[in-house]
mmCIF file of C-alpha atoms in Angstrom:
data_model
loop_
_atom_site.group_PDB
_atom_site.id
_atom_site.type_symbol
_atom_site.label_atom_id
_atom_site.label_comp_id
_atom_site.label_asym_id
_atom_site.label_seq_id
_atom_site.Cartn_x
_atom_site.Cartn_y
_atom_site.Cartn_z
ATOM 1 C CA MET F 1 -20.395 17.173 -26.229
ATOM 2 C CA GLN F 2 -18.156 20.211 -26.428
ATOM 3 C CA SER F 3 -18.775 23.782 -25.499
ATOM 4 C CA ALA F 4 -19.028 26.361 -28.249
ATOM 5 C CA GLU F 5 -16.579 28.758 -26.569
ATOM 6 C CA LYS F 6 -13.593 30.264 -28.424
ATOM 7 C CA PRO F 7 -10.392 28.149 -28.234
ATOM 8 C CA GLY F 8 -8.401 30.903 -26.460
ATOM 9 C CA SER F 9 -10.985 31.449 -23.734
ATOM 10 C CA VAL F 10 -11.391 27.672 -23.283
ATOM 11 C CA LEU F 11 -7.647 27.247 -22.712
ATOM 12 C CA LYS F 12 -7.681 30.213 -20.329
ATOM 13 C CA SER F 13 -10.433 28.621 -18.242
ATOM 14 C CA ASP F 14 -8.538 25.286 -18.299
ATOM 15 C CA VAL F 15 -5.442 27.020 -16.911
ATOM 16 C CA ILE F 16 -7.509 28.751 -14.193
ATOM 17 C CA ILE F 17 -8.962 25.404 -13.093
ATOM 18 C CA TYR F 18 -5.464 23.873 -13.171
ATOM 19 C CA LEU F 19 -4.130 26.666 -10.935
ATOM 20 C CA CYS F 20 -7.100 26.263 -8.545
ATOM 21 C CA ILE F 21 -6.398 22.525 -8.209
ATOM 22 C CA LEU F 22 -2.702 23.209 -7.592
ATOM 23 C CA ALA F 23 -3.574 25.856 -4.990
ATOM 24 C CA ILE F 24 -5.854 23.408 -3.151
ATOM 25 C CA ALA F 25 -3.047 20.804 -3.194
ATOM 26 C CA GLY F 26 -0.745 23.421 -1.635
ATOM 27 C CA LEU F 27 -3.360 24.271 0.990
ATOM 28 C CA GLN F 28 -3.635 20.586 1.926
ATOM 29 C CA ILE F 29 0.103 20.494 2.670
ATOM 30 C CA VAL F 30 -0.164 23.596 4.884
ATOM 31 C CA LEU F 31 -3.108 22.012 6.744
ATOM 32 C CA ALA F 32 -1.156 18.773 7.221
ATOM 33 C CA TYR F 33 1.248 20.600 9.548
ATOM 34 C CA GLN F 34 -1.416 22.260 11.694
ATOM 35 C CA LYS F 35 -1.877 20.698 15.090
ATOM 36 C CA VAL F 36 -5.554 19.742 15.075
ATOM 37 C CA GLU F 37 -7.460 16.595 15.974
ATOM 38 C CA LEU F 38 -7.131 13.763 13.494
ATOM 39 C CA ALA F 39 -10.886 13.632 12.806
ATOM 40 C CA GLN F 40 -10.961 17.367 12.030
ATOM 41 C CA GLN F 41 -7.880 17.080 9.846
ATOM 42 C CA LEU F 42 -9.477 14.170 7.968
ATOM 43 C CA PHE F 43 -12.643 16.191 7.462
ATOM 44 C CA ARG F 44 -10.691 19.165 6.047
ATOM 45 C CA MET F 45 -8.464 17.031 3.819
ATOM 46 C CA LEU F 46 -11.368 15.006 2.457
ATOM 47 C CA GLY F 47 -13.413 18.165 1.846
ATOM 48 C CA LEU F 48 -10.594 19.770 -0.154
ATOM 49 C CA ALA F 49 -9.986 16.518 -2.091
ATOM 50 C CA ILE F 50 -13.673 16.371 -3.015
ATOM 51 C CA ILE F 51 -13.521 19.993 -4.276
ATOM 52 C CA GLN F 52 -10.407 19.145 -6.336
ATOM 53 C CA ALA F 53 -12.025 16.029 -7.766
ATOM 54 C CA GLY F 54 -15.236 17.970 -8.524
ATOM 55 C CA LEU F 55 -13.299 20.587 -10.472
ATOM 56 C CA ALA F 56 -11.433 17.879 -12.413
ATOM 57 C CA ILE F 57 -14.609 15.965 -13.226
ATOM 58 C CA MET F 58 -16.624 19.005 -14.264
ATOM 59 C CA PHE F 59 -13.976 20.969 -16.164
ATOM 60 C CA PHE F 60 -11.185 18.559 -17.218
ATOM 61 C CA MET F 61 -13.487 15.620 -17.938
ATOM 62 C CA HIS F 62 -16.219 17.954 -19.233
ATOM 63 C CA LEU F 63 -19.035 16.252 -17.356
ATOM 64 C CA ARG F 64 -20.736 19.653 -17.017
ATOM 65 C CA ALA F 65 -21.032 19.792 -20.823
ATOM 66 C CA GLU F 66 -22.682 16.367 -21.077
ATOM 67 C CA LYS F 67 -26.376 15.643 -20.605
ATOM 68 C CA ARG F 68 -27.462 16.046 -16.995
ATOM 69 C CA ASN F 69 -28.822 12.484 -17.032
ATOM 70 C CA LEU F 70 -25.293 11.128 -17.413
ATOM 71 C CA LEU F 71 -24.110 13.136 -14.405
ATOM 72 C CA LEU F 72 -27.041 11.916 -12.309
ATOM 73 C CA PHE F 73 -26.622 8.312 -13.468
ATOM 74 C CA LEU F 74 -22.923 8.223 -12.563
ATOM 75 C CA ALA F 75 -23.120 10.285 -9.379
ATOM 76 C CA ILE F 76 -26.077 8.533 -7.789
ATOM 77 C CA GLY F 77 -24.715 5.038 -8.453
ATOM 78 C CA THR F 78 -21.202 5.829 -7.239
ATOM 79 C CA ILE F 79 -22.269 7.800 -4.162
ATOM 80 C CA PHE F 80 -24.732 5.044 -3.191
ATOM 81 C CA VAL F 81 -21.962 2.397 -3.263
ATOM 82 C CA LEU F 82 -19.585 4.662 -1.337
ATOM 83 C CA GLY F 83 -22.313 5.290 1.220
ATOM 84 C CA MET F 84 -22.766 1.556 1.685
ATOM 85 C CA MET F 85 -19.024 1.148 2.223
ATOM 86 C CA ASN F 86 -19.309 3.639 5.048
ATOM 87 C CA MET F 87 -21.022 0.894 7.060
ATOM 88 C CA ILE F 88 -17.640 -0.606 8.013
ATOM 89 C CA TRP F 89 -16.600 2.467 10.034
ATOM 90 C CA SER F 90 -18.515 1.458 13.118
ATOM 91 C CA ASP F 91 -16.561 -1.805 13.160
ATOM 92 C CA SER F 92 -13.269 0.049 13.161
ATOM 93 C CA PHE F 93 -14.358 2.055 16.256
ATOM 94 C CA ARG F 94 -15.560 -1.139 17.906
ATOM 95 C CA LEU F 95 -12.169 -2.738 17.313
ATOM 96 C CA LEU F 96 -10.379 0.281 18.758
ATOM 97 C CA HIS F 97 -12.423 0.542 21.965
ATOM 98 C CA MET F 98 -13.113 -3.121 22.621
ATOM 99 C CA ARG F 99 -9.637 -4.478 22.150
ATOM 100 C CA PRO F 100 -9.272 -7.400 24.530
ATOM 101 C CA PHE F 101 -5.535 -6.889 25.024
ATOM 102 C CA PRO F 102 -3.284 -3.869 24.618
ATOM 103 C CA SER F 103 -1.120 -4.136 21.479
ATOM 104 C CA MET B 1 -33.662 -0.544 -42.927
ATOM 105 C CA SER B 2 -35.850 -3.015 -44.775
ATOM 106 C CA GLU B 3 -38.558 -5.192 -43.279
ATOM 107 C CA ALA B 4 -36.460 -8.202 -44.315
ATOM 108 C CA ASP B 5 -33.569 -6.958 -42.202
ATOM 109 C CA LEU B 6 -35.859 -6.653 -39.187
ATOM 110 C CA THR B 7 -37.252 -10.152 -39.767
ATOM 111 C CA MET B 8 -33.795 -11.673 -40.173
ATOM 112 C CA GLY B 9 -32.541 -9.850 -37.112
ATOM 113 C CA THR B 10 -29.790 -8.022 -39.042
ATOM 114 C CA HIS B 11 -28.321 -5.280 -36.893
ATOM 115 C CA VAL B 12 -27.844 -1.923 -38.500
ATOM 116 C CA PRO B 13 -26.002 0.309 -36.010
ATOM 117 C CA GLY B 14 -27.909 3.380 -35.041
ATOM 118 C CA ALA B 15 -31.067 2.426 -36.900
ATOM 119 C CA LEU B 16 -33.090 1.173 -33.960
ATOM 120 C CA GLU B 17 -32.079 3.154 -30.940
ATOM 121 C CA GLN B 18 -30.270 6.333 -29.990
ATOM 122 C CA SER B 19 -26.965 6.270 -28.136
ATOM 123 C CA PRO B 20 -27.621 6.464 -24.382
ATOM 124 C CA PHE B 21 -26.971 9.916 -22.903
ATOM 125 C CA ALA B 22 -26.218 11.194 -26.440
ATOM 126 C CA ILE B 23 -22.561 10.156 -26.258
ATOM 127 C CA PRO B 24 -20.681 7.482 -28.255
ATOM 128 C CA SER B 25 -20.902 3.989 -26.738
ATOM 129 C CA LYS B 26 -17.131 3.792 -26.188
ATOM 130 C CA LYS B 27 -17.232 7.020 -24.178
ATOM 131 C CA LEU B 28 -20.072 5.661 -22.061
ATOM 132 C CA VAL B 29 -18.049 2.473 -21.488
ATOM 133 C CA MET B 30 -15.118 4.584 -20.292
ATOM 134 C CA TRP B 31 -17.398 6.473 -17.885
ATOM 135 C CA LEU B 32 -18.726 3.165 -16.531
ATOM 136 C CA PHE B 33 -15.163 1.875 -16.148
ATOM 137 C CA ILE B 34 -14.203 5.072 -14.316
ATOM 138 C CA ALA B 35 -17.162 4.710 -11.929
ATOM 139 C CA SER B 36 -16.322 1.070 -11.175
ATOM 140 C CA ASP B 37 -12.605 1.813 -10.799
ATOM 141 C CA ALA B 38 -13.407 4.736 -8.484
ATOM 142 C CA ILE B 39 -15.324 2.278 -6.329
ATOM 143 C CA THR B 40 -12.328 -0.102 -6.334
ATOM 144 C CA PHE B 41 -10.026 2.665 -5.122
ATOM 145 C CA ALA B 42 -12.632 3.804 -2.602
ATOM 146 C CA ALA B 43 -12.806 0.259 -1.224
ATOM 147 C CA LEU B 44 -9.034 0.259 -0.734
ATOM 148 C CA LEU B 45 -9.105 3.678 0.900
ATOM 149 C CA PHE B 46 -11.984 2.633 3.171
ATOM 150 C CA ALA B 47 -10.064 -0.510 4.168
ATOM 151 C CA TYR B 48 -7.023 1.670 4.867
ATOM 152 C CA GLY B 49 -9.169 4.043 6.951
ATOM 153 C CA PHE B 50 -10.589 1.072 8.859
ATOM 154 C CA LEU B 51 -7.098 -0.223 9.637
ATOM 155 C CA ARG B 52 -5.745 3.188 10.579
ATOM 156 C CA ASN B 53 -8.675 3.954 12.874
ATOM 157 C CA ALA B 54 -8.607 0.559 14.564
ATOM 158 C CA THR B 55 -4.831 0.515 15.125
ATOM 159 C CA PRO B 56 -3.569 2.630 18.015
ATOM 160 C CA ASP B 57 0.131 2.507 17.016
ATOM 161 C CA TRP B 58 -0.304 3.497 13.384
ATOM 162 C CA PRO B 59 3.038 4.924 12.173
ATOM 163 C CA ARG B 60 3.489 8.470 10.846
ATOM 164 C CA PRO B 61 6.683 8.012 8.849
ATOM 165 C CA PHE B 62 6.612 10.821 6.290
ATOM 166 C CA ASN B 63 9.193 13.540 6.896
ATOM 167 C CA PHE B 64 8.890 16.846 5.053
ATOM 168 C CA SER B 65 12.163 16.037 3.353
ATOM 169 C CA PRO B 66 12.382 13.918 1.310
ATOM 170 C CA SER B 67 8.888 12.316 1.402
ATOM 171 C CA ILE B 68 6.498 15.309 1.355
ATOM 172 C CA ILE B 69 8.715 17.289 -1.037
ATOM 173 C CA ASN B 70 8.689 14.254 -3.344
ATOM 174 C CA VAL B 71 4.901 13.997 -3.039
ATOM 175 C CA MET B 72 4.528 17.722 -3.841
ATOM 176 C CA LEU B 73 6.640 17.220 -6.949
ATOM 177 C CA MET B 74 4.652 14.135 -7.972
ATOM 178 C CA THR B 75 1.380 16.016 -7.483
ATOM 179 C CA PHE B 76 2.629 18.939 -9.562
ATOM 180 C CA VAL B 77 3.754 16.599 -12.360
ATOM 181 C CA LEU B 78 0.474 14.663 -12.427
ATOM 182 C CA ILE B 79 -1.837 17.704 -12.288
ATOM 183 C CA SER B 80 0.261 19.402 -14.974
ATOM 184 C CA SER B 81 0.017 16.270 -17.110
ATOM 185 C CA SER B 82 -3.768 16.581 -16.915
ATOM 186 C CA LEU B 83 -3.453 20.068 -18.398
ATOM 187 C CA THR B 84 -1.148 18.862 -21.190
ATOM 188 C CA MET B 85 -3.601 16.014 -21.921
ATOM 189 C CA LEU B 86 -6.404 18.553 -22.098
ATOM 190 C CA ILE B 87 -4.425 20.619 -24.609
ATOM 191 C CA GLY B 88 -3.811 17.435 -26.642
ATOM 192 C CA VAL B 89 -7.554 16.644 -26.656
ATOM 193 C CA ARG B 90 -8.424 20.206 -27.732
ATOM 194 C CA MET B 91 -5.871 20.015 -30.579
ATOM 195 C CA ALA B 92 -7.256 16.647 -31.709
ATOM 196 C CA GLN B 93 -10.774 18.092 -31.736
ATOM 197 C CA ALA B 94 -9.526 21.060 -33.760
ATOM 198 C CA GLY B 95 -7.993 18.640 -36.305
ATOM 199 C CA ASN B 96 -4.373 19.497 -35.447
ATOM 200 C CA LYS B 97 -2.984 15.969 -35.627
ATOM 201 C CA SER B 98 0.719 16.710 -35.093
ATOM 202 C CA GLY B 99 -0.011 19.093 -32.231
ATOM 203 C CA ALA B 100 -2.268 16.557 -30.500
ATOM 204 C CA PHE B 101 0.342 13.833 -30.953
ATOM 205 C CA ARG B 102 3.051 16.071 -29.486
ATOM 206 C CA TRP B 103 0.995 16.981 -26.399
ATOM 207 C CA ILE B 104 -0.020 13.360 -25.809
ATOM 208 C CA PHE B 105 3.617 12.370 -25.774
ATOM 209 C CA ILE B 106 4.463 15.232 -23.410
ATOM 210 C CA THR B 107 1.738 13.817 -21.136
ATOM 211 C CA ALA B 108 3.203 10.324 -21.453
ATOM 212 C CA ALA B 109 6.642 11.708 -20.526
ATOM 213 C CA ALA B 110 5.095 13.337 -17.440
ATOM 214 C CA GLY B 111 3.522 9.991 -16.569
ATOM 215 C CA ILE B 112 6.938 8.300 -16.779
ATOM 216 C CA LEU B 113 8.464 11.021 -14.588
ATOM 217 C CA PHE B 114 5.681 10.504 -12.037
ATOM 218 C CA ALA B 115 6.308 6.755 -12.011
ATOM 219 C CA LEU B 116 10.062 7.278 -11.485
ATOM 220 C CA LEU B 117 9.412 9.679 -8.587
ATOM 221 C CA HIS B 118 6.996 7.135 -7.158
ATOM 222 C CA LEU B 119 9.597 4.382 -7.339
ATOM 223 C CA ARG B 120 12.107 6.697 -5.623
ATOM 224 C CA GLU B 121 9.591 7.187 -2.803
ATOM 225 C CA TRP B 122 9.045 3.431 -2.517
ATOM 226 C CA LEU B 123 12.779 2.645 -2.510
ATOM 227 C CA GLY B 124 13.320 5.267 0.213
ATOM 228 C CA LEU B 125 10.709 3.625 2.451
ATOM 229 C CA ILE B 126 12.026 0.135 1.700
ATOM 230 C CA ALA B 127 15.539 1.328 2.652
ATOM 231 C CA GLU B 128 14.086 2.535 5.978
ATOM 232 C CA GLY B 129 12.819 -0.996 6.627
ATOM 233 C CA VAL B 130 9.176 -0.819 5.491
ATOM 234 C CA ARG B 131 7.949 -4.194 4.262
ATOM 235 C CA LEU B 132 4.445 -5.496 3.498
ATOM 236 C CA PHE B 133 3.858 -6.732 7.045
ATOM 237 C CA GLN B 134 6.526 -5.050 9.144
ATOM 238 C CA ASN B 135 8.177 -1.695 9.690
ATOM 239 C CA PRO B 136 10.400 -0.131 12.346
ATOM 240 C CA TRP B 137 7.735 2.212 13.764
ATOM 241 C CA GLY B 138 4.489 0.453 14.627
ATOM 242 C CA ALA B 139 1.554 -1.395 13.099
ATOM 243 C CA GLY B 140 2.816 -3.939 10.582
ATOM 244 C CA THR B 141 -0.190 -3.469 8.294
ATOM 245 C CA PHE B 142 1.005 0.049 7.371
ATOM 246 C CA GLY B 143 3.211 -1.360 4.588
ATOM 247 C CA ALA B 144 0.430 -3.538 3.203
ATOM 248 C CA ALA B 145 -2.007 -0.598 3.091
ATOM 249 C CA PHE B 146 0.545 1.846 1.693
ATOM 250 C CA PHE B 147 1.957 -0.394 -1.022
ATOM 251 C CA SER B 148 -1.504 -1.700 -2.059
ATOM 252 C CA ILE B 149 -3.018 1.750 -2.563
ATOM 253 C CA THR B 150 -0.017 3.449 -4.137
ATOM 254 C CA GLY B 151 0.836 0.290 -6.110
ATOM 255 C CA LEU B 152 -2.617 0.114 -7.665
ATOM 256 C CA HIS B 153 -2.385 3.793 -8.562
ATOM 257 C CA LEU B 154 1.097 3.338 -10.035
ATOM 258 C CA THR B 155 -0.234 0.423 -12.117
ATOM 259 C CA HIS B 156 -2.906 2.744 -13.485
ATOM 260 C CA VAL B 157 -0.280 5.376 -14.335
ATOM 261 C CA VAL B 158 1.893 2.839 -16.162
ATOM 262 C CA GLY B 159 -1.178 1.479 -17.982
ATOM 263 C CA GLY B 160 -2.106 5.034 -18.956
ATOM 264 C CA VAL B 161 1.375 5.712 -20.354
ATOM 265 C CA VAL B 162 1.226 2.515 -22.445
ATOM 266 C CA ALA B 163 -2.275 3.459 -23.658
ATOM 267 C CA MET B 164 -1.056 6.965 -24.588
ATOM 268 C CA VAL B 165 1.785 5.566 -26.693
ATOM 269 C CA VAL B 166 -0.475 3.047 -28.441
ATOM 270 C CA VAL B 167 -3.450 5.370 -29.012
ATOM 271 C CA GLY B 168 -1.166 8.305 -29.916
ATOM 272 C CA LEU B 169 0.643 6.307 -32.594
ATOM 273 C CA ARG B 170 -2.579 4.889 -34.009
ATOM 274 C CA TYR B 171 -4.127 8.352 -34.020
ATOM 275 C CA ARG B 172 -1.174 9.693 -36.018
ATOM 276 C CA ARG B 173 -1.545 6.838 -38.519
ATOM 277 C CA GLY B 174 -5.241 7.629 -38.899
ATOM 278 C CA ARG B 175 -6.634 4.484 -37.298
ATOM 279 C CA TYR B 176 -8.057 6.398 -34.331
ATOM 280 C CA ASN B 177 -9.841 9.750 -34.266
ATOM 281 C CA ALA B 178 -10.339 12.675 -31.894
ATOM 282 C CA ASP B 179 -13.044 10.758 -29.967
ATOM 283 C CA ASP B 180 -10.467 8.124 -29.022
ATOM 284 C CA ILE B 181 -8.088 10.808 -27.785
ATOM 285 C CA GLU B 182 -10.895 12.325 -25.692
ATOM 286 C CA ILE B 183 -11.637 8.940 -24.133
ATOM 287 C CA LEU B 184 -7.955 8.436 -23.379
ATOM 288 C CA GLY B 185 -8.015 11.868 -21.752
ATOM 289 C CA LEU B 186 -10.950 10.823 -19.518
ATOM 290 C CA TYR B 187 -8.878 7.909 -18.224
ATOM 291 C CA TRP B 188 -5.844 10.077 -17.550
ATOM 292 C CA HIS B 189 -7.862 12.716 -15.685
ATOM 293 C CA PHE B 190 -9.338 9.914 -13.582
ATOM 294 C CA VAL B 191 -5.842 8.717 -12.646
ATOM 295 C CA ASP B 192 -5.071 12.310 -11.624
ATOM 296 C CA MET B 193 -8.308 12.484 -9.626
ATOM 297 C CA VAL B 194 -7.494 9.330 -7.643
ATOM 298 C CA TRP B 195 -4.135 10.850 -6.663
ATOM 299 C CA MET B 196 -6.043 13.825 -5.205
ATOM 300 C CA PHE B 197 -7.469 11.440 -2.592
ATOM 301 C CA VAL B 198 -4.363 9.287 -2.097
ATOM 302 C CA VAL B 199 -2.126 12.247 -1.182
ATOM 303 C CA PRO B 200 -4.157 13.649 1.739
ATOM 304 C CA LEU B 201 -5.353 10.316 3.103
ATOM 305 C CA VAL B 202 -2.206 8.222 2.769
ATOM 306 C CA TYR B 203 0.597 10.782 2.959
ATOM 307 C CA LEU B 204 -0.593 14.001 4.601
ATOM 308 C CA LEU B 205 -2.496 12.350 7.461
ATOM 309 C CA ASN B 206 0.716 10.438 8.270
ATOM 310 C CA VAL B 207 3.269 13.240 8.276
ATOM 311 C CA LYS B 208 5.855 13.231 11.066
ATOM 312 C CA GLN B 209 4.963 16.300 13.199
#
């Protein structure tokens, strides 16, 4: 499903989204050299990556122009599986703090 | 559709049911592939996160020059190729066949450039002594995690370039239409999207401070 906007204005909005994604990529590199805790850095990086991906999905892949049911169908299924994968994190902490011998 | 057709079980496309989500079936298949492939990449990134968190001596080998500069260049090329793909899709939808073909091949060229930059990055790390299960700095699993994630992504890029050449040529000959170009575009944007997660998690969290 395509939007009924004029071709010129559509291309303009594409370029704006492109520049936003590039700017976020630049910001990530700046943040990479800030001296903060790893967990906080991970949180910031992941947050910015999710914003970038959201912009790409909605505007480059035009998911915002499709039926809302498609968005819900894809998002709920994918996020549920990713949430389930999150279960392994506790094991990684357990390994770190209960190591029987120093490496 | 006649009653005889129904009795005989003859399938007449579109006569019995509407396309799910009001999109062509091939587009829906691409969306389902993208969702499943996103989960594959997520599994790899979760496994990498698990390893990194559970390993105290995880190496941080990426210097600003040449690694991060190379990654910045790769990111710029890949994100720009998404824009060129988008222009190609718009031209195909407007019926401009030669314009769409030209922009698809510009995108394919950007994909090849990305792959070459990626190989340069790999060769640099290999020259520094990084192997699948050993490296000069710390945890041996770094190489396995790094090469698995970036290797799978590189495979997707190479596959996308091949698909662009094949679909582009067939589109020019009239065998494929604008819908096929749009579906190809979905795949390419997905490859771009995966890179948006690989860069911060694999490269930027491991920069040498």
